[in-house]
Short mmCIF file of C-alpha atoms in Angstrom, two decimals:
data_model
loop_
_atom_site.label_atom_id
_atom_site.label_comp_id
_atom_site.label_asym_id
_atom_site.label_seq_id
_atom_site.Cartn_x
_atom_site.Cartn_y
_atom_site.Cartn_z
CA MET A 116 0.00 0.00 0.00
CA GLU A 117 1.24 3.45 -0.86
CA THR A 118 2.07 5.65 2.12
CA HIS A 119 0.71 8.85 0.60
CA LYS A 120 -2.08 10.87 2.22
CA ASN A 121 -5.01 11.71 -0.05
CA ILE A 122 -7.11 13.20 2.78
CA THR A 123 -6.97 16.99 3.05
CA GLU A 124 -9.60 17.38 5.76
CA PHE A 125 -11.39 15.46 8.48
CA ILE A 126 -15.02 15.67 9.57
CA PHE A 127 -15.94 15.38 13.26
CA MET A 128 -18.95 13.23 14.10
CA GLY A 129 -19.28 15.07 17.41
CA VAL A 130 -20.56 13.84 20.74
CA TRP A 131 -24.28 13.90 19.96
CA GLU A 132 -25.96 13.19 16.64
CA ASN A 133 -29.26 14.85 17.57
CA ARG A 134 -29.38 18.42 16.20
CA GLN A 135 -31.63 19.79 18.95
CA ILE A 136 -29.38 18.36 21.66
CA GLU A 137 -26.34 19.91 19.94
CA LEU A 138 -27.95 23.37 19.98
CA LEU A 139 -28.73 22.95 23.68
CA PHE A 140 -25.15 21.97 24.43
CA PHE A 141 -23.90 24.87 22.31
CA PHE A 142 -25.16 27.29 24.96
CA LEU A 143 -24.07 24.98 27.80
CA PHE A 144 -20.47 24.70 26.57
CA LEU A 145 -20.37 28.42 25.82
CA LEU A 146 -21.23 29.09 29.48
CA CYS A 147 -18.69 26.46 30.55
CA TYR A 148 -15.94 28.12 28.51
CA LEU A 149 -16.78 31.54 29.98
CA ALA A 150 -16.61 29.96 33.45
CA VAL A 151 -13.18 28.46 32.61
CA LEU A 152 -11.87 31.84 31.45
CA MET A 153 -13.29 33.76 34.39
CA GLY A 154 -12.37 31.29 37.16
CA ASN A 155 -8.78 30.71 36.11
CA SER A 156 -8.23 34.39 35.27
CA VAL A 157 -9.34 35.30 38.80
CA ILE A 158 -6.81 32.86 40.30
CA LEU A 159 -4.01 34.15 38.03
CA LEU A 160 -4.79 37.77 38.91
CA THR A 161 -5.15 37.05 42.64
CA ILE A 162 -1.86 35.17 42.95
CA ASN A 163 0.19 37.55 40.79
CA CYS A 164 -1.15 40.65 42.56
CA SER A 165 -0.61 39.34 46.10
CA HIS A 166 2.15 37.96 48.32
CA LEU A 167 1.02 34.39 47.49
CA ILE A 168 3.21 34.34 44.37
CA GLU A 169 6.23 34.08 46.69
CA GLN A 170 5.05 30.70 48.03
CA PRO A 171 5.94 27.61 45.92
CA MET A 172 2.48 26.07 46.31
CA TYR A 173 0.73 29.11 44.82
CA TYR A 174 3.48 29.58 42.25
CA PHE A 175 2.63 26.12 40.88
CA LEU A 176 -1.10 26.83 41.20
CA CYS A 177 -0.60 29.94 39.08
CA HIS A 178 0.98 27.84 36.31
CA LEU A 179 -1.76 25.21 36.67
CA SER A 180 -4.41 27.90 36.15
CA LEU A 181 -2.53 29.09 33.07
CA MET A 182 -2.69 25.56 31.65
CA ASP A 183 -6.39 25.36 32.57
CA LEU A 184 -6.85 28.49 30.47
CA CYS A 185 -4.76 27.35 27.48
CA TYR A 186 -5.57 23.62 27.26
CA PRO A 187 -9.39 23.97 27.01
CA SER A 188 -8.85 26.80 24.50
CA THR A 189 -7.40 24.25 22.05
CA VAL A 190 -10.62 22.21 22.17
CA ILE A 191 -13.70 24.09 23.44
CA PRO A 192 -13.87 27.03 20.94
CA ARG A 193 -13.90 24.64 17.97
CA LEU A 194 -16.37 22.38 19.78
CA ILE A 195 -18.70 25.36 20.30
CA ARG A 196 -18.36 26.33 16.64
CA ASP A 197 -19.06 22.76 15.48
CA LEU A 198 -22.14 22.45 17.70
CA ALA A 199 -23.66 25.41 15.83
CA ALA A 200 -22.40 24.36 12.38
CA THR A 201 -23.95 21.88 9.98
CA ARG A 202 -20.59 20.62 8.71
CA LYS A 203 -17.92 19.91 11.35
CA ASN A 204 -14.80 19.89 9.18
CA ILE A 205 -11.14 20.54 10.02
CA SER A 206 -8.17 20.58 7.65
CA TYR A 207 -5.39 18.01 7.92
CA ASN A 208 -2.83 20.62 9.04
CA GLU A 209 -5.21 22.13 11.62
CA CYS A 210 -5.94 18.65 12.95
CA MET A 211 -2.24 17.90 13.42
CA THR A 212 -1.75 21.30 15.10
CA GLN A 213 -4.63 20.61 17.50
CA LEU A 214 -3.22 17.15 18.29
CA PHE A 215 0.21 18.60 19.09
CA THR A 216 -0.93 21.62 21.14
CA ALA A 217 -3.56 19.68 23.13
CA HIS A 218 -1.08 16.97 24.14
CA LEU A 219 1.66 19.54 24.81
CA LEU A 220 -0.49 21.56 27.22
CA ALA A 221 -2.04 18.46 28.82
CA GLY A 222 1.45 16.99 29.31
CA VAL A 223 2.68 20.21 30.93
CA GLU A 224 -0.37 20.23 33.23
CA ILE A 225 0.31 16.63 34.30
CA PHE A 226 3.90 17.39 35.28
CA ILE A 227 2.82 20.58 37.07
CA LEU A 228 0.50 18.38 39.17
CA VAL A 229 3.53 16.17 39.91
CA SER A 230 5.49 19.27 41.00
CA MET A 231 2.63 20.30 43.27
CA ALA A 232 2.61 16.83 44.85
CA LEU A 233 6.37 17.11 45.42
CA ASP A 234 5.85 20.52 47.02
CA ARG A 235 3.24 19.14 49.44
CA TYR A 236 5.43 16.13 50.26
CA VAL A 237 8.43 18.32 51.15
CA ALA A 238 6.25 20.80 53.08
CA ILE A 239 4.74 18.08 55.29
CA VAL A 240 7.49 15.45 55.56
CA LYS A 241 10.50 17.83 55.66
CA PRO A 242 9.12 21.18 56.88
CA LEU A 243 12.47 22.46 58.27
CA HIS A 244 14.15 22.10 54.87
CA TYR A 245 11.15 23.26 52.84
CA MET A 246 12.33 26.73 51.80
CA VAL A 247 15.79 25.38 50.93
CA ILE A 248 14.53 22.47 48.85
CA MET A 249 11.66 24.34 47.18
CA SER A 250 13.57 27.51 46.32
CA ARG A 251 12.38 29.74 43.48
CA LYS A 252 15.24 28.52 41.28
CA ARG A 253 14.18 24.89 41.81
CA CYS A 254 10.52 25.76 41.18
CA ASP A 255 11.49 27.42 37.89
CA MET A 256 13.51 24.33 37.00
CA LEU A 257 10.47 22.08 37.69
CA ILE A 258 8.26 24.24 35.45
CA ALA A 259 10.88 24.18 32.68
CA THR A 260 11.14 20.38 33.04
CA ALA A 261 7.35 20.11 32.74
CA TRP A 262 7.47 22.01 29.43
CA ILE A 263 10.35 19.90 28.11
CA LEU A 264 8.67 16.59 29.02
CA GLY A 265 5.33 17.79 27.64
CA PHE A 266 7.04 18.78 24.39
CA TRP A 267 8.75 15.41 23.95
CA HIS A 268 5.49 13.59 24.66
CA SER A 269 3.52 15.62 22.11
CA ILE A 270 6.21 15.69 19.40
CA ALA A 271 6.55 11.89 19.64
CA LEU A 272 2.80 11.48 19.06
CA LEU A 273 2.81 14.02 16.23
CA LEU A 274 5.72 12.37 14.37
CA MET A 275 4.03 9.00 14.85
CA VAL A 276 0.78 10.24 13.26
CA LEU A 277 2.52 12.17 10.46
CA SER A 278 4.16 8.95 9.29
CA LEU A 279 0.79 7.17 8.88
CA PRO A 280 -1.29 7.02 5.66
CA PHE A 281 -4.87 8.32 5.72
CA CYS A 282 -6.68 7.08 2.62
CA GLY A 283 -10.28 7.33 3.78
CA PRO A 284 -12.84 7.47 5.26
CA ASN A 285 -12.24 10.84 6.93
CA HIS A 286 -14.98 10.91 9.61
CA ILE A 287 -13.48 11.20 13.13
CA ASN A 288 -15.72 9.70 15.81
CA HIS A 289 -14.84 12.46 18.27
CA TYR A 290 -15.12 16.22 18.76
CA PHE A 291 -11.37 16.99 18.51
CA CYS A 292 -8.26 15.45 16.94
CA ASP A 293 -6.81 12.86 19.27
CA ILE A 294 -4.49 9.90 18.77
CA LYS A 295 -6.99 7.05 19.23
CA PRO A 296 -9.77 8.23 16.88
CA LEU A 297 -7.12 9.11 14.27
CA LEU A 298 -5.60 5.62 14.44
CA LYS A 299 -9.00 4.15 13.48
CA LEU A 300 -8.78 6.01 10.13
CA VAL A 301 -5.32 4.76 9.13
CA CYS A 302 -5.34 2.45 6.08
CA LYS A 303 -2.72 0.00 7.34
CA ASP A 304 -2.09 -2.24 10.33
CA VAL A 305 -1.68 -0.01 13.41
CA HIS A 306 -1.12 -2.73 16.02
CA VAL A 307 2.47 -1.64 16.78
CA VAL A 308 1.62 2.07 16.58
CA SER A 309 -1.32 1.54 18.94
CA ILE A 310 0.96 -0.13 21.50
CA LEU A 311 3.46 2.76 21.21
CA ALA A 312 0.64 5.26 21.70
CA ILE A 313 -0.57 3.40 24.81
CA VAL A 314 2.97 3.37 26.21
CA ASN A 315 3.52 7.06 25.40
CA SER A 316 0.20 8.20 26.88
CA GLY A 317 -1.67 5.58 28.90
CA MET A 318 1.14 3.76 30.68
CA VAL A 319 2.99 7.00 31.47
CA LEU A 320 -0.23 8.45 32.93
CA PHE A 321 -0.82 5.31 34.99
CA ALA A 322 2.79 5.27 36.29
CA ILE A 323 2.62 8.96 37.28
CA PHE A 324 -0.72 8.38 39.00
CA ILE A 325 0.76 5.51 41.05
CA VAL A 326 3.70 7.72 42.04
CA LEU A 327 1.31 10.47 43.14
CA LEU A 328 -0.74 8.01 45.20
CA ALA A 329 2.44 6.68 46.80
CA SER A 330 3.53 10.22 47.73
CA TYR A 331 0.22 10.87 49.49
CA ILE A 332 0.37 7.55 51.29
CA LEU A 333 3.81 8.58 52.61
CA ILE A 334 2.34 11.94 53.65
CA LEU A 335 -0.46 10.20 55.57
CA CYS A 336 2.08 7.95 57.29
CA SER A 337 4.14 10.96 58.37
CA LEU A 338 1.06 12.63 59.88
CA ARG A 339 0.71 9.97 62.58
CA THR A 340 3.19 11.82 64.81
CA ARG A 341 1.59 15.25 64.28
CA SER A 342 -0.88 17.05 66.51
CA SER A 343 -4.57 17.09 65.58
CA ALA A 344 -4.32 20.74 64.45
CA GLY A 345 -1.30 19.93 62.27
CA LYS A 346 -3.12 16.94 60.76
CA ARG A 347 -6.18 19.06 59.89
CA LYS A 348 -4.07 21.76 58.23
CA ALA A 349 -2.02 19.23 56.23
CA LEU A 350 -5.09 17.27 55.15
CA SER A 351 -6.96 20.42 54.11
CA THR A 352 -4.13 21.50 51.80
CA CYS A 353 -3.60 18.00 50.37
CA SER A 354 -7.27 17.09 49.89
CA SER A 355 -7.76 19.81 47.26
CA HIS A 356 -4.79 18.55 45.28
CA VAL A 357 -5.94 14.93 45.55
CA MET A 358 -9.38 15.88 44.21
CA VAL A 359 -7.82 17.66 41.21
CA VAL A 360 -5.46 14.74 40.51
CA VAL A 361 -8.27 12.15 40.60
CA LEU A 362 -10.57 14.35 38.49
CA PHE A 363 -7.92 14.76 35.79
CA PHE A 364 -6.04 11.44 35.86
CA GLY A 365 -9.08 9.13 36.19
CA PRO A 366 -10.71 9.98 32.83
CA CYS A 367 -7.31 10.31 31.10
CA ILE A 368 -6.21 6.82 32.20
CA TYR A 369 -9.53 5.35 31.06
CA THR A 370 -9.16 7.03 27.65
CA TYR A 371 -5.52 6.28 26.86
CA VAL A 372 -4.83 2.89 28.47
CA LEU A 373 -7.34 0.95 26.36
CA PRO A 374 -6.38 0.04 22.74
CA ALA A 375 -7.61 2.15 19.83
CA GLY A 376 -9.83 -0.58 18.39
CA ASN A 377 -11.99 -0.94 21.49
CA GLU A 378 -15.50 0.51 21.38
CA ASN A 379 -15.61 2.60 24.53
CA LYS A 380 -16.94 5.98 25.68
CA ASP A 381 -13.77 7.97 24.90
CA LYS A 382 -15.44 11.10 23.56
CA GLU A 383 -17.94 11.28 26.42
CA ILE A 384 -15.28 10.63 29.08
CA SER A 385 -12.89 13.18 27.53
CA VAL A 386 -15.40 15.94 28.37
CA PHE A 387 -14.32 15.51 32.01
CA TYR A 388 -10.67 16.52 31.45
CA THR A 389 -11.22 19.03 28.62
CA VAL A 390 -14.20 20.94 30.06
CA ILE A 391 -15.27 19.92 33.57
CA ALA A 392 -11.85 19.71 35.30
CA PRO A 393 -10.73 23.23 34.20
CA ILE A 394 -14.02 24.60 35.59
CA LEU A 395 -13.80 22.79 38.93
CA ASN A 396 -10.10 23.40 39.63
CA PRO A 397 -10.54 27.12 40.56
CA VAL A 398 -13.57 26.21 42.71
CA ILE A 399 -11.69 23.44 44.54
CA TYR A 400 -8.64 25.60 45.22
CA THR A 401 -10.59 28.65 46.40
CA LEU A 402 -13.51 27.26 48.41
CA ARG A 403 -11.25 25.08 50.57
CA ASN A 404 -8.43 27.59 50.97
CA SER A 405 -8.68 30.46 53.46
CA GLU A 406 -5.46 32.08 52.20
CA MET A 407 -6.84 32.29 48.66
CA LYS A 408 -10.12 33.74 49.93
CA SER A 409 -8.30 36.38 51.96
CA ALA A 410 -5.96 37.26 49.07
CA MET A 411 -8.92 37.51 46.66
CA HIS A 412 -10.72 39.86 49.04
CA LYS A 413 -7.64 42.10 49.39
CA VAL A 414 -6.87 42.16 45.67
CA TRP A 415 -10.43 42.96 44.65
CA SER A 416 -10.66 45.61 47.37
CA GLN A 417 -7.50 47.24 46.01
CA LEU A 418 -8.88 47.06 42.46
CA SER A 419 -12.17 48.58 43.62
CA ASN A 420 -10.33 51.41 45.39
CA LEU A 421 -8.22 52.04 42.29
CA GLU A 422 -11.35 52.08 40.16
CA LEU A 423 -13.07 54.54 42.52
CA LYS A 424 -9.94 56.69 42.55
CA TYR A 425 -9.84 56.67 38.77
CA VAL A 426 -13.54 57.57 38.55
CA LYS A 427 -13.04 60.44 41.01
CA GLN A 428 -10.06 61.76 39.07
CA SER A 429 -12.04 61.52 35.83
CA CYS A 430 -14.99 63.38 37.39
CA ASN A 431 -12.70 66.08 38.80
CA SER A 432 -11.02 66.51 35.42
CA ALA A 433 -14.40 66.74 33.70
CA LEU A 434 -15.66 69.31 36.23
CA MET A 435 -12.49 71.39 35.82
CA PHE A 436 -12.88 71.27 32.04
CA LEU A 437 -16.55 72.35 32.28
CA GLY A 438 -15.56 75.10 34.71
CA GLN A 439 -12.98 76.44 32.27
CA LEU A 440 -15.50 76.35 29.42
CA LEU A 441 -18.08 78.26 31.48
CA SER A 442 -15.51 80.86 32.63
CA ASN A 443 -14.31 81.39 29.04
CA ARG A 444 -17.90 81.80 27.83
CA SER A 445 -18.71 84.30 30.62
CA GLN A 446 -15.60 86.33 29.72
CA LYS A 447 -16.69 86.44 26.07
CA VAL A 448 -20.21 87.59 27.09
CA GLN A 449 -18.76 90.38 29.26
CA THR A 450 -16.50 91.49 26.42
CA ILE A 451 -19.51 91.73 24.05
#
């Protein structure tokens, strides 16, 4: 079989085939995307405009919120457009770009979650050495490592897909370009490629998830010697992170561990980590965190004061301008 590609575009089959349901979910996902933008923007603004940015935990949370802004933006806007469109098409080049950027940003987010778990482990198990171990230089190095590992993960998948022939059909049983639905359209045996994809995505996800669980088991073991107040504080900070990890890793492991040929609920399950998780992450990290609540109150109070100050200055300037106009007009009248 020739290894040329005679497909120039793909057509998404979407999540739902009922037109009325798609129009209903058009408005639902539009509201979800606005919630993603607003919630994560609030966290970014709050952390960067307060003293919290100096703490490693919130430094990583800031980067996590940035990923929760960028990653859904590779999927949700096109999904919203396709829900309102009659023909859900995407060009071959755009599909490959979406595949690369989505896996890049998702990979970076995964390794940021690992960095956050490391931060909590050091803070609870080795509190006296915390500021030395989790210095700003080391935090920057962990973020850079997350980007490097995410890049290698996504470029490996992209090169794997670019080497495959797509001869038809071109209907993707999904709502965005992902490795498993694309492998179903390849016109050659993809058994080896499917195994490589599972190793690159599914097995790596599963291994990282086991490591994260092990780190929290060690944290729980170390809490046995702490006071009840210390246990409550440690558990309150860790529980939020555990909820985020389970919410993101659970659906991802289900999606990427199973082979490409299996008939499963990939496109329905993927809604959890592309839409729902980025919405819930800001809620989880703010509702259960008194420091974030206090910082948000202070930041928004400062912004309100600045806004009032700006309004007052604008009003004073306008009144001065009107006063000058009236005085100039009265002088002209007197002269006449």
